[in-house]
Coordinates of N, CA and C in Angstrom, one line a residue:
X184 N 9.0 16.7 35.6 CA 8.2 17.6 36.5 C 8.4 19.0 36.1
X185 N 9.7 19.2 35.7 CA 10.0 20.9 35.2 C 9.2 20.7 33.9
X186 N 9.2 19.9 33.2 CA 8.0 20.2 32.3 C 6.8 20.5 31.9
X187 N 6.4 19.4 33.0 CA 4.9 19.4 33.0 C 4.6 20.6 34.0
X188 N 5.6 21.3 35.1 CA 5.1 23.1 35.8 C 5.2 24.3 34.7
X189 N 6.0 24.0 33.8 CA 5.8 24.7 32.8 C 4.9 24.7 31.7
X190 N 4.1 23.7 31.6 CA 2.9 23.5 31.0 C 3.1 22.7 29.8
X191 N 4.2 22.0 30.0 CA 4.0 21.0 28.9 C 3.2 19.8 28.3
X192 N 3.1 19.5 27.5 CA 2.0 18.9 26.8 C 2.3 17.9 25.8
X193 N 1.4 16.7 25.5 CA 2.2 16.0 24.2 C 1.5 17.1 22.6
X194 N 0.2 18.0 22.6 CA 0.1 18.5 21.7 C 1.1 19.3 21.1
X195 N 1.7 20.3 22.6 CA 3.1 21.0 22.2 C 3.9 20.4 21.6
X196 N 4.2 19.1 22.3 CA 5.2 17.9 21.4 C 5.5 17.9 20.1
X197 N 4.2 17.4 20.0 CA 4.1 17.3 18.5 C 3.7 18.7 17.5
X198 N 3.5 19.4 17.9 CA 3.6 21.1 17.4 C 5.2 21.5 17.1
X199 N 5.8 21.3 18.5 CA 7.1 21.4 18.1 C 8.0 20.3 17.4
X200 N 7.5 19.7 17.5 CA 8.2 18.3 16.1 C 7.6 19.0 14.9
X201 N 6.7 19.2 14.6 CA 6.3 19.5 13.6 C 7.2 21.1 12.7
X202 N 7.7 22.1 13.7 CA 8.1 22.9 13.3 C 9.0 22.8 13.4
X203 N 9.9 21.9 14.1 CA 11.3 21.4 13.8 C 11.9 21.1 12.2
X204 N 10.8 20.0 12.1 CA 10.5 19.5 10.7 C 10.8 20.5 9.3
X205 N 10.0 21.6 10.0 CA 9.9 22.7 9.0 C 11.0 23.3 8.7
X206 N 12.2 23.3 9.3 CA 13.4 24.1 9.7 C 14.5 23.1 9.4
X207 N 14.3 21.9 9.6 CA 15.4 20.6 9.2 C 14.3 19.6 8.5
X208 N 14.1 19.8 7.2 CA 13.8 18.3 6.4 C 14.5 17.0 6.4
X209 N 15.6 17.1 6.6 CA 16.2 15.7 6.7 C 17.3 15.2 7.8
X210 N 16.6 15.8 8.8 CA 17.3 15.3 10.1 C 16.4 14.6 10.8
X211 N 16.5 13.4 11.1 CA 16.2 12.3 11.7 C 15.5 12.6 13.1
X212 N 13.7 12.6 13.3 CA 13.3 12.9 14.4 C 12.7 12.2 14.9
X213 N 12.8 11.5 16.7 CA 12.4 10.6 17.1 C 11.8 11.4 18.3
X214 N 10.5 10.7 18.8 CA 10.2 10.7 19.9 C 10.1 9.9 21.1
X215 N 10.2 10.4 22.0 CA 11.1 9.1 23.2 C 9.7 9.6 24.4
X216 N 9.0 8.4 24.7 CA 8.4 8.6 26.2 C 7.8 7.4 26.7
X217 N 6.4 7.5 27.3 CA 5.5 6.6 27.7 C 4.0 6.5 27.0
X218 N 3.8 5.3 27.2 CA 2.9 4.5 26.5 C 1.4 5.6 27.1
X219 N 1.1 6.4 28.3 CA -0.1 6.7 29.0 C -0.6 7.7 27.9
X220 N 0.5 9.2 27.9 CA 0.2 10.0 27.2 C -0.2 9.8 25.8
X221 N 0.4 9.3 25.7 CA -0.5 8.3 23.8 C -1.7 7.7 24.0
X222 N -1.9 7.2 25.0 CA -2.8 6.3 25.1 C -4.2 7.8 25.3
X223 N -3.9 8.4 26.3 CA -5.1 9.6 26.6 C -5.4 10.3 25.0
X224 N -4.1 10.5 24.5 CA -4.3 11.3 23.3 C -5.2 10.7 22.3
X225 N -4.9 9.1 22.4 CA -5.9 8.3 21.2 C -4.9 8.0 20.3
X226 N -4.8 6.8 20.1 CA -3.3 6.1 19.6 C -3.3 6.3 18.2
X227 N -4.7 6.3 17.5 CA -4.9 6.3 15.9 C -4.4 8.0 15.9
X228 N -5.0 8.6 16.5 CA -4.7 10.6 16.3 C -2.9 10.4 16.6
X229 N -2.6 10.1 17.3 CA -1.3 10.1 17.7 C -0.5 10.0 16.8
X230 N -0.5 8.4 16.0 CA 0.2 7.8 14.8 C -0.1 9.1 14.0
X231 N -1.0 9.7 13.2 CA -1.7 10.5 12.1 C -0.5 11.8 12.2
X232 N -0.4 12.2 13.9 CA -0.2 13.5 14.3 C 1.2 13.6 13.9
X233 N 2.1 12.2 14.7 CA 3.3 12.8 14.8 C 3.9 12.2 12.9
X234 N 3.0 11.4 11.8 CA 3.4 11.2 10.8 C 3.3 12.3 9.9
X235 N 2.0 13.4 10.5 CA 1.8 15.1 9.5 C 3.1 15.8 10.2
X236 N 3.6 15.5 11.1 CA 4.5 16.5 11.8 C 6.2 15.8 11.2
X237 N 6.0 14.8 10.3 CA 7.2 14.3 10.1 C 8.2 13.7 11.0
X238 N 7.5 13.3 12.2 CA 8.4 12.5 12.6 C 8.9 11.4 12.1
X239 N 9.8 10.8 12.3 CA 10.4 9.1 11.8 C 10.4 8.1 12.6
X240 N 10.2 8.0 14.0 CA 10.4 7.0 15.0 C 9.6 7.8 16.1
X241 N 9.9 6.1 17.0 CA 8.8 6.2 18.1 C 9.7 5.2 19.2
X242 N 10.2 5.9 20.1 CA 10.8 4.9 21.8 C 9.5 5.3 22.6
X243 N 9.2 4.0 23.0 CA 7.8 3.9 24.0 C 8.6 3.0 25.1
X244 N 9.3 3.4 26.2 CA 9.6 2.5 26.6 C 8.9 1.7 27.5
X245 N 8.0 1.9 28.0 CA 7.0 0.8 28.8 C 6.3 -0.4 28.1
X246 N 6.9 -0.1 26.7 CA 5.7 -1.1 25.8 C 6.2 -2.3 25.3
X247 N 5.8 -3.5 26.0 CA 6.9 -4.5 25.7 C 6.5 -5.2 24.4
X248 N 7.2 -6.1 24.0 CA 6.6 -6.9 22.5 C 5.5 -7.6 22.8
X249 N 5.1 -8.0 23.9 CA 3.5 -8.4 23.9 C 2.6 -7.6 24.0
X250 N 2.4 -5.9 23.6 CA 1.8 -5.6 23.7 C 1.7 -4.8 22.3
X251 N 2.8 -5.3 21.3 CA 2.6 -4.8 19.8 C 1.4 -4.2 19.1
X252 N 0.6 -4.9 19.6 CA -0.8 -3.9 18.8 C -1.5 -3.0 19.2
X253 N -0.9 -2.5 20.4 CA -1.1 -1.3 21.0 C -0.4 -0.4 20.3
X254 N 0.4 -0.4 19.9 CA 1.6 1.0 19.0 C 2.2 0.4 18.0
X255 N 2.6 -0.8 18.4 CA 4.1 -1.3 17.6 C 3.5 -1.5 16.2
X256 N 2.2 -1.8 16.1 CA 2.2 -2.6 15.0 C 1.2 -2.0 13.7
X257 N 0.4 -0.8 14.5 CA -0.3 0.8 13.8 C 0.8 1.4 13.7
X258 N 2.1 1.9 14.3 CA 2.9 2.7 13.7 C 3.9 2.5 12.9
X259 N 4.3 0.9 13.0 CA 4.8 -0.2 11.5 C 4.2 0.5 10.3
X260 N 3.1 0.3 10.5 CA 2.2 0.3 9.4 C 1.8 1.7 8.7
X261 N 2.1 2.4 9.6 CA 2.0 3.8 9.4 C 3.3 4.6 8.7
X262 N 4.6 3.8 8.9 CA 5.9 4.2 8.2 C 6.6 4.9 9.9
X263 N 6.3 4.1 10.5 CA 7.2 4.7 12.0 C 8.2 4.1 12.2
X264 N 9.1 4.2 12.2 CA 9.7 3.3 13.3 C 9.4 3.0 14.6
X265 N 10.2 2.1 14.9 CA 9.3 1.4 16.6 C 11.0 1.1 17.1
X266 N 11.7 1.7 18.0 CA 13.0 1.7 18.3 C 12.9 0.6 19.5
X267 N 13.4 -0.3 19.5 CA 13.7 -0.9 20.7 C 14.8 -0.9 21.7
X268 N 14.6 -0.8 22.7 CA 15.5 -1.1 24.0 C 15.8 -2.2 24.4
X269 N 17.4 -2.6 24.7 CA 17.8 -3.5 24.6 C 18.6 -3.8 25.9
X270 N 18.4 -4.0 26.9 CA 19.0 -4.6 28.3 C 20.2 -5.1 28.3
X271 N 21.1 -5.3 29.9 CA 22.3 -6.3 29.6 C 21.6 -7.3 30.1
X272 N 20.2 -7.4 30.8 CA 19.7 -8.5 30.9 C 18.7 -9.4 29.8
X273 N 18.4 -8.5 28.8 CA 17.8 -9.2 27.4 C 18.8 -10.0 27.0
X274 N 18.2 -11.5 27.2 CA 19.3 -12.8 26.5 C 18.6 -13.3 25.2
X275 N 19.3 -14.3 25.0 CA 18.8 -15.5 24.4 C 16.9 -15.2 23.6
X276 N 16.3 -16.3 24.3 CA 15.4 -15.9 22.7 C 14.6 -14.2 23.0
X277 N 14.8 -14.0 24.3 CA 14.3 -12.6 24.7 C 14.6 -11.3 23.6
X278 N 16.0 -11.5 23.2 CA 16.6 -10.7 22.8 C 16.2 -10.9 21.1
X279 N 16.1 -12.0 20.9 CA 15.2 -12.6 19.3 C 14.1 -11.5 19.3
X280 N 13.0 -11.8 20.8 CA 11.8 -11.3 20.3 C 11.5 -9.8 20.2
X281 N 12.6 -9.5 21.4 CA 12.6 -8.0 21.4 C 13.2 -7.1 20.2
X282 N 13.8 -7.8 19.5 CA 14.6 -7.3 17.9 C 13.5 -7.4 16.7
X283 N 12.8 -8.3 17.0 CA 12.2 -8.7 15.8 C 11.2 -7.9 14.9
X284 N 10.6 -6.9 15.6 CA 9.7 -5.4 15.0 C 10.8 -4.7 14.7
X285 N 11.8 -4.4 15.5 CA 12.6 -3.2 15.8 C 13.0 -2.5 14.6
X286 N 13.0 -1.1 14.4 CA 13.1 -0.5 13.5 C 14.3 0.8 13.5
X287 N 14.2 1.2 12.6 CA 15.9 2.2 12.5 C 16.6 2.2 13.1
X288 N 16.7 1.8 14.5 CA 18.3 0.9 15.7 C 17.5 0.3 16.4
X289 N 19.1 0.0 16.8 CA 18.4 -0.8 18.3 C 19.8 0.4 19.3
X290 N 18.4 0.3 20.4 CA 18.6 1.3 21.5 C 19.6 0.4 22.6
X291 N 20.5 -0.1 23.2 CA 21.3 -0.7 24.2 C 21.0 0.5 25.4
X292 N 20.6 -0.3 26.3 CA 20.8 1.0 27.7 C 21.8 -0.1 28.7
X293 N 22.9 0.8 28.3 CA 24.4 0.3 29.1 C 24.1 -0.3 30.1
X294 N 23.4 0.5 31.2 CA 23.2 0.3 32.8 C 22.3 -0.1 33.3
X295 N 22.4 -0.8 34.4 CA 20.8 -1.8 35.3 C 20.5 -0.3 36.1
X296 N 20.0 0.5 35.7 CA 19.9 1.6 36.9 C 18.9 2.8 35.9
X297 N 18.8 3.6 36.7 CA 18.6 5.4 36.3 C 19.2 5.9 35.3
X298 N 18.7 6.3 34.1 CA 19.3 7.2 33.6 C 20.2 8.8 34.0
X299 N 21.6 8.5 33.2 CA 22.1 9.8 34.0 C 22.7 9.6 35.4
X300 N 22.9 8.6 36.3 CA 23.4 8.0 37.5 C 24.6 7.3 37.4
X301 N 24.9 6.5 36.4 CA 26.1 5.6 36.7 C 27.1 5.6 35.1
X302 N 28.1 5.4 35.0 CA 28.8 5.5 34.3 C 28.9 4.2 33.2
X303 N 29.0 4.1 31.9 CA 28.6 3.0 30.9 C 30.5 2.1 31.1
X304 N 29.8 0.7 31.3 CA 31.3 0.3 31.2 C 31.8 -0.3 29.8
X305 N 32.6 0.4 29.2 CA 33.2 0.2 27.4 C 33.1 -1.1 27.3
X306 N 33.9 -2.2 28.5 CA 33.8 -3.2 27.8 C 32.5 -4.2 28.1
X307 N 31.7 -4.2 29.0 CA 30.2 -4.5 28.9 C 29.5 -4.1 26.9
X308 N 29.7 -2.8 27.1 CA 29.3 -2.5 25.8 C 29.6 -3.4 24.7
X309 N 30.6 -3.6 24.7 CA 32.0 -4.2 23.1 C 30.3 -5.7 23.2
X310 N 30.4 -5.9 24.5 CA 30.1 -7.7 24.5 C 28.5 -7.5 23.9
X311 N 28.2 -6.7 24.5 CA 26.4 -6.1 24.3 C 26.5 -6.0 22.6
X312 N 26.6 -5.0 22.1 CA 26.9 -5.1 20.6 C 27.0 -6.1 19.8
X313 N 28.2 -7.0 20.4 CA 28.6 -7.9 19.4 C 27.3 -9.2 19.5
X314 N 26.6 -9.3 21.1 CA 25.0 -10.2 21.0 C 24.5 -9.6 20.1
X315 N 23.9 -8.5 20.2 CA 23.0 -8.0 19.4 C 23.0 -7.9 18.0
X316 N 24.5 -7.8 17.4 CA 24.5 -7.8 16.2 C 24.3 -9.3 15.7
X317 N 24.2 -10.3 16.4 CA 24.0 -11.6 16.1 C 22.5 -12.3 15.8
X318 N 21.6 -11.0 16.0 CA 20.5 -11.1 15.9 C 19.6 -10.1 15.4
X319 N 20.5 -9.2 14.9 CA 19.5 -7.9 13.8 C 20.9 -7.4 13.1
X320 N 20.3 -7.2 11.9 CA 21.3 -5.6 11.0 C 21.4 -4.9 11.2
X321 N 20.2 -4.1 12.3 CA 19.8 -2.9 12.4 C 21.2 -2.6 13.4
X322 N 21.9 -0.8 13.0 CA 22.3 -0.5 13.9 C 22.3 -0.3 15.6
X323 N 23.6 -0.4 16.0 CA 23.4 -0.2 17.5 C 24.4 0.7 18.1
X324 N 22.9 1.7 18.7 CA 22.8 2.7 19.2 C 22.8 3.1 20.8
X325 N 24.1 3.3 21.7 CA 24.5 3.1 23.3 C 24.3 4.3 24.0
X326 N 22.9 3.8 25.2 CA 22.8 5.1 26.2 C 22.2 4.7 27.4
X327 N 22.3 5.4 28.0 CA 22.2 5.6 29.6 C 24.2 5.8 29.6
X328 N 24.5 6.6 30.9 CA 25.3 6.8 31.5 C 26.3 7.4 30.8
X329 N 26.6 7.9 29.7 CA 27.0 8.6 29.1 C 27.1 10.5 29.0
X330 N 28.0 10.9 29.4 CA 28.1 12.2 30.1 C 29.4 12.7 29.7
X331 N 30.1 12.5 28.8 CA 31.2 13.4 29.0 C 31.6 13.2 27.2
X332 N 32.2 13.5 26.3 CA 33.0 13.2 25.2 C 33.8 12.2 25.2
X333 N 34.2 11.7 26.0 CA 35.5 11.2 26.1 C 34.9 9.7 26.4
X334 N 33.7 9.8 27.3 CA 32.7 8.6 27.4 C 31.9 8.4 25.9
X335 N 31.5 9.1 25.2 CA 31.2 9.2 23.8 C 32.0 8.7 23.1
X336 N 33.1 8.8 22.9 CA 34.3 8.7 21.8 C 34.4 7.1 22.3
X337 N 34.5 7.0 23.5 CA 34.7 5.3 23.9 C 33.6 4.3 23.1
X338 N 32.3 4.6 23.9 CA 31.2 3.8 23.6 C 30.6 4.4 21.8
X339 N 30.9 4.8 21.4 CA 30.7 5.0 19.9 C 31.9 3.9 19.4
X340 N 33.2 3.7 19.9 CA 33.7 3.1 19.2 C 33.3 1.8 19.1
X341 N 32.7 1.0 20.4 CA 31.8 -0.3 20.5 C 30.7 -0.6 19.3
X342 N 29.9 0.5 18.8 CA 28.5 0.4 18.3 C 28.6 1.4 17.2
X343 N 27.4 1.8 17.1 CA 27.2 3.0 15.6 C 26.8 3.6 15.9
X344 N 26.4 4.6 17.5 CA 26.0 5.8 18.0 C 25.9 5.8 19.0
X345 N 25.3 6.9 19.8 CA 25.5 7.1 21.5 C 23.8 7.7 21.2
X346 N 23.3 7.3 22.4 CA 22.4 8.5 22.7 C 22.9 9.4 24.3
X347 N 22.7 10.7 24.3 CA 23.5 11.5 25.6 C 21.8 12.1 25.7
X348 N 21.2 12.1 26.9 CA 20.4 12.9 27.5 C 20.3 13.6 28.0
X349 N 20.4 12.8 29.7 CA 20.5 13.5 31.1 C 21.1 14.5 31.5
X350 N 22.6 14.3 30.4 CA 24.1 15.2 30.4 C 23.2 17.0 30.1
X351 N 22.7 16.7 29.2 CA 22.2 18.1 28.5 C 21.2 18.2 29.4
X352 N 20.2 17.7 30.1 CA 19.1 17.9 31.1 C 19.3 18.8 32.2
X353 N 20.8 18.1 32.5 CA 21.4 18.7 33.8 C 21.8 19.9 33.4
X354 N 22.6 20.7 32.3 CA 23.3 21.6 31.9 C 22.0 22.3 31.9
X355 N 20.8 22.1 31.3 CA 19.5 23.2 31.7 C 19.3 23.4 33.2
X356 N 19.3 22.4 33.8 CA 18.7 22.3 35.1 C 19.9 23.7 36.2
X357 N 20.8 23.2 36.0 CA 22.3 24.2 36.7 C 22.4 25.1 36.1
X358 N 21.7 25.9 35.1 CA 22.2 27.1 34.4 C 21.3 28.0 35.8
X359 N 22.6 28.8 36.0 CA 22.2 29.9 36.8 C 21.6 30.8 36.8
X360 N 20.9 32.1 37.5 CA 19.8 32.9 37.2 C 20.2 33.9 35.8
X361 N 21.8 34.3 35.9 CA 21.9 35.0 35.0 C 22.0 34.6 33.4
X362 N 22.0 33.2 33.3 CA 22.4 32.7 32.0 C 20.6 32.1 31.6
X363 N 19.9 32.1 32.7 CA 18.7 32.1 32.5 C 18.1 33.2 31.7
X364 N 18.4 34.6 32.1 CA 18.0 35.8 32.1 C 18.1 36.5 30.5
X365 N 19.5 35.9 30.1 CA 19.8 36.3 28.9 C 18.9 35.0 27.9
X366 N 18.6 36.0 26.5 CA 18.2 35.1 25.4 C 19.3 34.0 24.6
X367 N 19.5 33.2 24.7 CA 19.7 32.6 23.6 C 21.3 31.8 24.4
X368 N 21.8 32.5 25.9 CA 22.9 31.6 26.6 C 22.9 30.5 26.8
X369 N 22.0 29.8 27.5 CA 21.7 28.1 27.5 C 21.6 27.9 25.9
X370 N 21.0 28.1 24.9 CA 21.0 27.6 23.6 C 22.1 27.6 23.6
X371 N 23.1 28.4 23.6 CA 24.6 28.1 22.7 C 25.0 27.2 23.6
X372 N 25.2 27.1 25.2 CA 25.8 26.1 26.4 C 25.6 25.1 25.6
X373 N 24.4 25.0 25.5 CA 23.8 23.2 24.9 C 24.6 23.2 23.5
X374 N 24.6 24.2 22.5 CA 25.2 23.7 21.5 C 26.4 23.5 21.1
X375 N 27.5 23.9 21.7 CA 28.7 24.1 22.4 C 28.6 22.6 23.2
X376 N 28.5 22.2 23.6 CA 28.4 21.1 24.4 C 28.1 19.5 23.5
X377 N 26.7 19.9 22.4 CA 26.6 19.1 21.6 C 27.9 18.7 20.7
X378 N 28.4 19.8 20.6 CA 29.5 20.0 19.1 C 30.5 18.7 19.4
X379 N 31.1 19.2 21.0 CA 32.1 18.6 21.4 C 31.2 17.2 21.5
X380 N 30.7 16.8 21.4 CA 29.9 15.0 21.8 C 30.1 14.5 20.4
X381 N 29.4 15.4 19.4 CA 29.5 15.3 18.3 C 31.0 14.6 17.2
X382 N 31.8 15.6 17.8 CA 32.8 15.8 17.2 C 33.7 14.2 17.7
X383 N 33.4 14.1 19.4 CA 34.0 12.6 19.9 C 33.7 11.6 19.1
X384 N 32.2 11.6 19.0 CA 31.6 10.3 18.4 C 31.7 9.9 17.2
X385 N 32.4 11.4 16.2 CA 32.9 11.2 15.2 C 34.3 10.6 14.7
X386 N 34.7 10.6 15.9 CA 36.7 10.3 15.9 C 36.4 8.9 16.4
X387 N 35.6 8.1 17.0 CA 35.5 7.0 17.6 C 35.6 6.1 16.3
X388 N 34.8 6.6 14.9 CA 34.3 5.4 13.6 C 35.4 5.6 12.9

């Protein structure tokens, strides 16, 4: 909602993917949302847009494997990746089908709940990974409820990455009027913040 009052947009999106790009050639850029906004934009322009802007992947999360040729299977084709989400409720052949496109990881979301709400339990994780790896090569990559370093350094040591969100959402959202006011203070908060996630998830492998 803070987004969209500030006038956000998926063209900006991909404008600013695109000049990210420009600035980092070989850092790995994914875009994470819902299936509508693509859908208004026009799914062929979309695929075209975010592949001139260099992106490398695509998290759609509303878009299940039966509805593959809506995105999954134009952005295959296009050199996208197509990241999947992976449940503690995805079992058995569910977990077959929902791997079976999947491209550059597989996404694990620790928790039955909200992103950003509840805390990831390490050893849930250990068991989640070790299914999953029994059914793709592709690495696995653990988020939802992940918020601190020390929760990083844990759930990195389970899998082959973290994703942290909400954590950085909130550190925008609580920055105060004065750290608002100044240029460039929330930029370092966040990167100062990143370093130390960084640095955990590095000591975990």
């Amino acid at each position: 909602l803070r987004a969209l009052a500030a006038g956000m947009t998926l063209p900006k999106t991909l404008s600013m993917a695109a000049r990210f790009r420009a600035r980092h050639p070989d850092t790995p850029l994914i875009l994470m949302g819902y299936y509508n906004p693509i859908y208004s934009y026009g799914t062929e322009r979309f695929i075209a847009d975010a592949v001139g802007g260099g992106v490398d992947g695509l998290i759609v999360v509303d878009l299940p494997p039966e509805e593959d040729a809506e995105l999954c299977d134009p952005s295959r084709a296009a050199g996208l990746a197509f990241i999947r989400l992976v449940t503690p409720t995805t079992l058995g052949k569910r977990l077959v089908t929902v791997t079976e496109k999947a491209g550059g990881f597989v996404y694990y979301v620790a928790i039955a709940g909200i992103t950003g709400t509840k805390s990831a339990d390490v050893a849930s994780i250990e068991a989640a990974v070790s299914r999953i790896r029994d059914v793709t090569a592709l690495p696995v990559v653990t988020g939802f409820g992940i918020r601190t370093p020390e929760q990083a350094r844990e759930a990195g040591s389970k899998g082959d990455g973290v994703v942290i969100g909400s954590a950085i959402v909130s550190l925008i959202a609580d920055a105060d009027i004065a750290e608002r006011s100044q240029d460039g203070v929330i930029a370092d908060k966040i990167g100062n913040f990143c370093a130390k996630l960084s640095k955990a998830v590095r000591e975990s492998f």
